[in-house]
Amino acid sequence: MKKKKITIAIDGYSSTGKSTMAKALAKKIGYAYIDTGAMYRSVTLYCLDKGLIEGDTVDETALEAALPKIKITFKPNEEGRSETYLNGKNVEKDIRSMRVSDKVSIIAAIGFVRRDMVRQQQAMGKNKGIVMDGRDIGTVVFPDAEMKVFVTADAEVRAQRRYDELRGKGDTTTTYEEVLHNVTERDRIDTTRAESPLRQAEDALVLDNSHLTFEEQDKWLIDTFERITKAKK
Ligand code: DC
């Protein structure tokens, strides 16, 4: 008999490697993967390009009017890796820049933006068989998800990882201190915002990967998935 598909929600702090682990898990078990952070990042990129962000202030009236015109889709690249498209343009690289990272928490704190993204995410996952990563997947988007993981790691470890990643992508100007500041600032905004703040769902399993290797982490995820799907049969 074919195994029943479940919904997997992976939430947690920024730069914990959530998307890397969610992607690897989805590939291994043959599920679809949705990076919801990429959706908030795409809206942010749209706002920056249209001049809707001035310092830390967003022209919310203009953004609300523009929202129906912002189409975010995911398409696999030649290697089968999912990439983000904003109104038909591949923005996978642009949405990971510091320019976007600096403003994304402000955009993600806007209620009407969140409601629109959550509606789209629920539609994408309605047939289960999905691994979705973000901040509110287990609490708001899919509160009934069968497997919920809450990922955390020390801020310094996360900053070092993001710094290495930026360096690897050719960014030679951003300093470690700037990255650490960005990480802790996003933690603060994400956990204290009024609209669905980042918090651990009561039934989520905590994964602290400060001192785990990729192999150990992948094994933990697969073992957890096997245990949950076995129990459900
Ligand atoms: O996972 P990430 O770093 O790409 O996410 C970018 C920002 O988007 C992060 O600062 C918090 C926000 N976010 C959110 O509020 N809700 C989600 N489901 C996903 C991301």
CSV table of C-alpha atoms and ligand atoms in Angstrom, one decimal:
chain,number,residue,atom,x,y,z
A,1,MET,CA,0.0,0.0,0.0
A,2,LYS,CA,1.2,3.5,-0.8
A,3,LYS,CA,2.2,5.5,2.2
A,4,LYS,CA,-0.2,8.4,3.1
A,5,LYS,CA,1.4,11.8,2.4
A,6,ILE,CA,1.8,14.2,5.3
A,7,THR,CA,2.5,17.9,5.7
A,8,ILE,CA,5.9,18.9,7.1
A,9,ALA,CA,6.4,22.3,8.7
A,10,ILE,CA,9.9,23.6,9.4
A,11,ASP,CA,10.1,26.8,11.3
A,12,GLY,CA,12.8,28.6,13.2
A,13,TYR,CA,15.2,31.5,13.4
A,14,SER,CA,16.9,33.0,10.4
A,15,SER,CA,20.2,31.4,9.0
A,16,THR,CA,19.7,28.1,10.8
A,17,GLY,CA,19.9,26.3,7.5
A,18,LYS,CA,16.2,25.6,7.4
A,19,SER,CA,15.9,25.8,3.7
A,20,THR,CA,18.9,23.6,3.0
A,21,MET,CA,17.6,20.9,5.3
A,22,ALA,CA,14.0,21.2,4.1
A,23,LYS,CA,15.2,20.9,0.5
A,24,ALA,CA,17.3,17.8,1.2
A,25,LEU,CA,14.4,16.2,3.1
A,26,ALA,CA,11.9,16.9,0.3
A,27,LYS,CA,14.2,15.5,-2.3
A,28,LYS,CA,14.9,12.3,-0.3
A,29,ILE,CA,11.2,11.6,0.4
A,30,GLY,CA,9.8,12.8,-3.0
A,31,TYR,CA,7.8,15.7,-1.5
A,32,ALA,CA,7.4,19.2,-3.0
A,33,TYR,CA,9.4,22.0,-1.2
A,34,ILE,CA,8.2,25.5,-0.7
A,35,ASP,CA,10.5,28.3,0.7
A,36,THR,CA,8.1,30.8,2.2
A,37,GLY,CA,10.9,33.2,3.1
A,38,ALA,CA,11.6,33.5,-0.6
A,39,MET,CA,8.0,34.8,-1.0
A,40,TYR,CA,8.5,37.6,1.6
A,41,ARG,CA,11.9,38.3,0.0
A,42,SER,CA,10.3,38.6,-3.4
A,43,VAL,CA,7.7,41.1,-2.2
A,44,THR,CA,10.5,43.1,-0.6
A,45,LEU,CA,12.5,43.1,-3.8
A,46,TYR,CA,9.4,44.3,-5.7
A,47,CYS,CA,9.0,47.2,-3.1
A,48,LEU,CA,12.6,48.2,-3.4
A,49,ASP,CA,12.6,48.2,-7.2
A,50,LYS,CA,9.4,50.3,-7.2
A,51,GLY,CA,10.7,52.7,-4.6
A,52,LEU,CA,8.0,51.8,-2.1
A,53,ILE,CA,10.5,51.7,0.9
A,54,GLU,CA,12.0,54.8,2.3
A,55,GLY,CA,14.4,54.1,5.2
A,56,ASP,CA,12.3,51.9,7.4
A,57,THR,CA,9.0,53.2,6.1
A,58,VAL,CA,6.8,51.3,3.6
A,59,ASP,CA,4.2,53.0,1.4
A,60,GLU,CA,1.5,50.5,2.5
A,61,THR,CA,-1.2,52.0,0.4
A,62,ALA,CA,0.8,51.6,-2.8
A,63,LEU,CA,1.9,48.1,-1.7
A,64,GLU,CA,-1.7,47.0,-1.0
A,65,ALA,CA,-2.8,48.2,-4.4
A,66,ALA,CA,0.2,46.5,-6.1
A,67,LEU,CA,-0.1,43.1,-4.2
A,68,PRO,CA,-2.4,41.5,-6.8
A,69,LYS,CA,0.2,42.3,-9.5
A,70,ILE,CA,3.0,40.5,-7.6
A,71,LYS,CA,3.1,36.9,-8.9
A,72,ILE,CA,5.6,34.6,-7.1
A,73,THR,CA,6.2,31.1,-8.6
A,74,PHE,CA,8.8,28.4,-8.1
A,75,LYS,CA,10.4,26.4,-10.9
A,76,PRO,CA,13.1,23.8,-10.8
A,77,ASN,CA,16.4,24.7,-12.5
A,78,GLU,CA,18.4,22.3,-14.7
A,79,GLU,CA,19.7,20.5,-11.6
A,80,GLY,CA,16.2,20.1,-10.3
A,81,ARG,CA,16.7,22.8,-7.6
A,82,SER,CA,13.7,25.0,-7.0
A,83,GLU,CA,14.2,28.7,-7.9
A,84,THR,CA,12.0,31.7,-7.3
A,85,TYR,CA,10.4,33.8,-10.0
A,86,LEU,CA,8.9,37.3,-9.5
A,87,ASN,CA,6.5,38.2,-12.3
A,88,GLY,CA,8.2,35.7,-14.6
A,89,LYS,CA,11.8,36.8,-13.8
A,90,ASN,CA,14.3,34.6,-12.0
A,91,VAL,CA,15.1,36.5,-8.8
A,92,GLU,CA,16.7,33.6,-6.9
A,93,LYS,CA,20.0,35.5,-6.5
A,94,ASP,CA,18.6,39.1,-6.0
A,95,ILE,CA,16.3,38.0,-3.1
A,96,ARG,CA,19.3,36.7,-1.1
A,97,SER,CA,21.2,40.1,-1.3
A,98,MET,CA,21.9,42.1,1.9
A,99,ARG,CA,19.7,44.9,0.3
A,100,VAL,CA,16.7,42.6,0.6
A,101,SER,CA,17.7,40.9,3.9
A,102,ASP,CA,17.9,44.4,5.5
A,103,LYS,CA,14.3,45.2,4.7
A,104,VAL,CA,12.5,41.8,4.6
A,105,SER,CA,11.5,41.8,8.3
A,106,ILE,CA,9.6,45.1,7.8
A,107,ILE,CA,7.6,43.7,4.9
A,108,ALA,CA,7.0,40.4,6.7
A,109,ALA,CA,5.5,42.3,9.6
A,110,ILE,CA,2.7,43.8,7.5
A,111,GLY,CA,-0.7,42.1,8.1
A,112,PHE,CA,-2.2,42.3,4.6
A,113,VAL,CA,1.1,41.0,3.1
A,114,ARG,CA,1.1,38.0,5.5
A,115,ARG,CA,-2.6,37.2,4.9
A,116,ASP,CA,-2.0,37.1,1.2
A,117,MET,CA,1.2,34.9,1.5
A,118,VAL,CA,-0.6,32.5,3.9
A,119,ARG,CA,-3.5,32.1,1.5
A,120,GLN,CA,-1.1,31.2,-1.3
A,121,GLN,CA,0.9,28.8,0.9
A,122,GLN,CA,-2.3,27.0,2.0
A,123,ALA,CA,-3.3,26.6,-1.6
A,124,MET,CA,0.1,25.2,-2.5
A,125,GLY,CA,0.0,22.6,0.3
A,126,LYS,CA,-3.6,21.6,0.1
A,127,ASN,CA,-2.8,18.1,-1.3
A,128,LYS,CA,-0.1,17.4,1.4
A,129,GLY,CA,3.2,15.8,0.4
A,130,ILE,CA,4.9,19.1,1.0
A,131,VAL,CA,7.8,20.4,3.1
A,132,MET,CA,7.4,24.1,3.8
A,133,ASP,CA,9.8,26.2,5.7
A,134,GLY,CA,9.3,29.6,7.3
A,135,ARG,CA,8.4,31.2,10.6
A,136,ASP,CA,4.6,30.5,11.0
A,137,ILE,CA,4.1,27.3,9.1
A,138,GLY,CA,3.4,25.1,12.1
A,139,THR,CA,1.5,27.8,14.0
A,140,VAL,CA,-0.6,29.6,11.3
A,141,VAL,CA,-0.3,28.2,7.8
A,142,PHE,CA,-0.6,24.5,8.7
A,143,PRO,CA,-1.5,24.2,12.4
A,144,ASP,CA,-2.5,20.6,11.7
A,145,ALA,CA,0.8,19.5,10.1
A,146,GLU,CA,1.7,16.0,11.1
A,147,MET,CA,5.4,16.8,11.5
A,148,LYS,CA,6.5,20.1,12.9
A,149,VAL,CA,10.2,21.0,13.5
A,150,PHE,CA,11.4,24.2,15.2
A,151,VAL,CA,15.1,24.9,14.2
A,152,THR,CA,17.4,26.9,16.3
A,153,ALA,CA,21.2,27.6,16.7
A,154,ASP,CA,23.4,30.1,18.5
A,155,ALA,CA,23.3,33.6,16.9
A,156,GLU,CA,27.1,33.6,16.4
A,157,VAL,CA,27.1,30.3,14.7
A,158,ARG,CA,24.3,31.4,12.4
A,159,ALA,CA,26.1,34.7,11.6
A,160,GLN,CA,29.3,32.9,10.7
A,161,ARG,CA,27.3,30.5,8.3
A,162,ARG,CA,25.6,33.4,6.5
A,163,TYR,CA,28.9,35.4,6.3
A,164,ASP,CA,30.6,32.3,4.7
A,165,GLU,CA,27.7,32.0,2.3
A,166,LEU,CA,28.0,35.7,1.3
A,167,ARG,CA,31.7,35.4,0.8
A,168,GLY,CA,31.2,32.2,-1.3
A,169,LYS,CA,28.9,34.2,-3.5
A,170,GLY,CA,31.5,36.9,-4.1
A,171,ASP,CA,30.4,39.5,-1.5
A,172,THR,CA,33.7,40.9,-0.2
A,173,THR,CA,32.4,44.0,1.5
A,174,THR,CA,29.9,42.9,4.2
A,175,THR,CA,31.6,42.3,7.5
A,176,TYR,CA,30.9,39.5,10.1
A,177,GLU,CA,29.7,42.2,12.5
A,178,GLU,CA,27.2,43.5,10.0
A,179,VAL,CA,25.9,40.0,9.4
A,180,LEU,CA,25.6,39.3,13.1
A,181,HIS,CA,23.7,42.6,13.6
A,182,ASN,CA,21.3,41.6,10.7
A,183,VAL,CA,20.7,38.1,12.3
A,184,THR,CA,20.0,39.4,15.8
A,185,GLU,CA,17.9,42.3,14.5
A,186,ARG,CA,15.8,40.0,12.4
A,187,ASP,CA,15.4,37.7,15.4
A,188,ARG,CA,14.1,40.7,17.4
A,189,ILE,CA,11.7,41.9,14.7
A,190,ASP,CA,10.5,38.3,13.8
A,191,THR,CA,9.8,37.4,17.5
A,192,THR,CA,8.2,40.7,18.6
A,193,ARG,CA,6.0,41.6,15.7
A,194,ALA,CA,2.3,41.8,16.3
A,195,GLU,CA,1.3,39.7,13.3
A,196,SER,CA,2.0,36.0,13.8
A,197,PRO,CA,5.4,36.4,15.6
A,198,LEU,CA,7.9,33.6,15.3
A,199,ARG,CA,7.2,31.2,18.1
A,200,GLN,CA,7.6,27.5,18.6
A,201,ALA,CA,4.3,25.5,18.1
A,202,GLU,CA,3.5,23.5,21.3
A,203,ASP,CA,3.7,20.2,19.3
A,204,ALA,CA,6.9,21.1,17.4
A,205,LEU,CA,10.1,19.1,17.9
A,206,VAL,CA,13.1,21.3,18.6
A,207,LEU,CA,16.2,20.8,16.5
A,208,ASP,CA,19.2,22.8,17.8
A,209,ASN,CA,21.9,22.4,15.1
A,210,SER,CA,24.6,24.6,16.5
A,211,HIS,CA,26.9,21.6,16.8
A,212,LEU,CA,25.4,19.1,14.4
A,213,THR,CA,26.9,18.0,11.1
A,214,PHE,CA,24.7,18.0,8.0
A,215,GLU,CA,24.7,14.2,8.1
A,216,GLU,CA,23.6,14.1,11.8
A,217,GLN,CA,20.9,16.6,11.0
A,218,ASP,CA,19.6,14.8,7.9
A,219,LYS,CA,19.5,11.5,9.8
A,220,TRP,CA,17.5,13.1,12.6
A,221,LEU,CA,15.0,14.5,10.0
A,222,ILE,CA,14.6,11.2,8.2
A,223,ASP,CA,14.3,9.2,11.4
A,224,THR,CA,11.6,11.6,12.6
A,225,PHE,CA,9.8,11.4,9.3
A,226,GLU,CA,9.9,7.6,9.4
A,227,ARG,CA,8.7,7.4,12.9
A,228,ILE,CA,5.7,9.8,12.3
A,229,THR,CA,4.6,8.1,9.0
A,230,LYS,CA,4.9,4.7,10.6
A,231,ALA,CA,2.8,5.7,13.5
A,232,LYS,CA,0.2,7.1,11.1
A,233,LYS,CA,-0.3,4.0,9.0
B,1,DC,O1,13.9,32.3,5.9
B,1,DC,P1,14.4,33.7,5.3
B,1,DC,O2,15.6,34.2,6.1
B,1,DC,O3,14.6,33.6,3.9
B,1,DC,O4,13.1,34.7,5.6
B,1,DC,C1,13.2,36.0,5.3
B,1,DC,C2,12.3,36.9,6.2
B,1,DC,O5,11.0,36.6,6.0
B,1,DC,C3,12.6,36.6,7.7
B,1,DC,O6,13.2,37.8,8.3
B,1,DC,C4,11.2,36.4,8.3
B,1,DC,C5,10.3,36.4,7.2
B,1,DC,N1,9.4,35.2,7.1
B,1,DC,C6,8.2,35.3,7.8
B,1,DC,O7,7.9,36.2,8.5
B,1,DC,N2,7.4,34.2,7.7
B,1,DC,C7,7.7,33.1,6.9
B,1,DC,N3,6.8,32.1,6.8
B,1,DC,C8,8.9,33.1,6.2
B,1,DC,C9,9.8,34.2,6.4
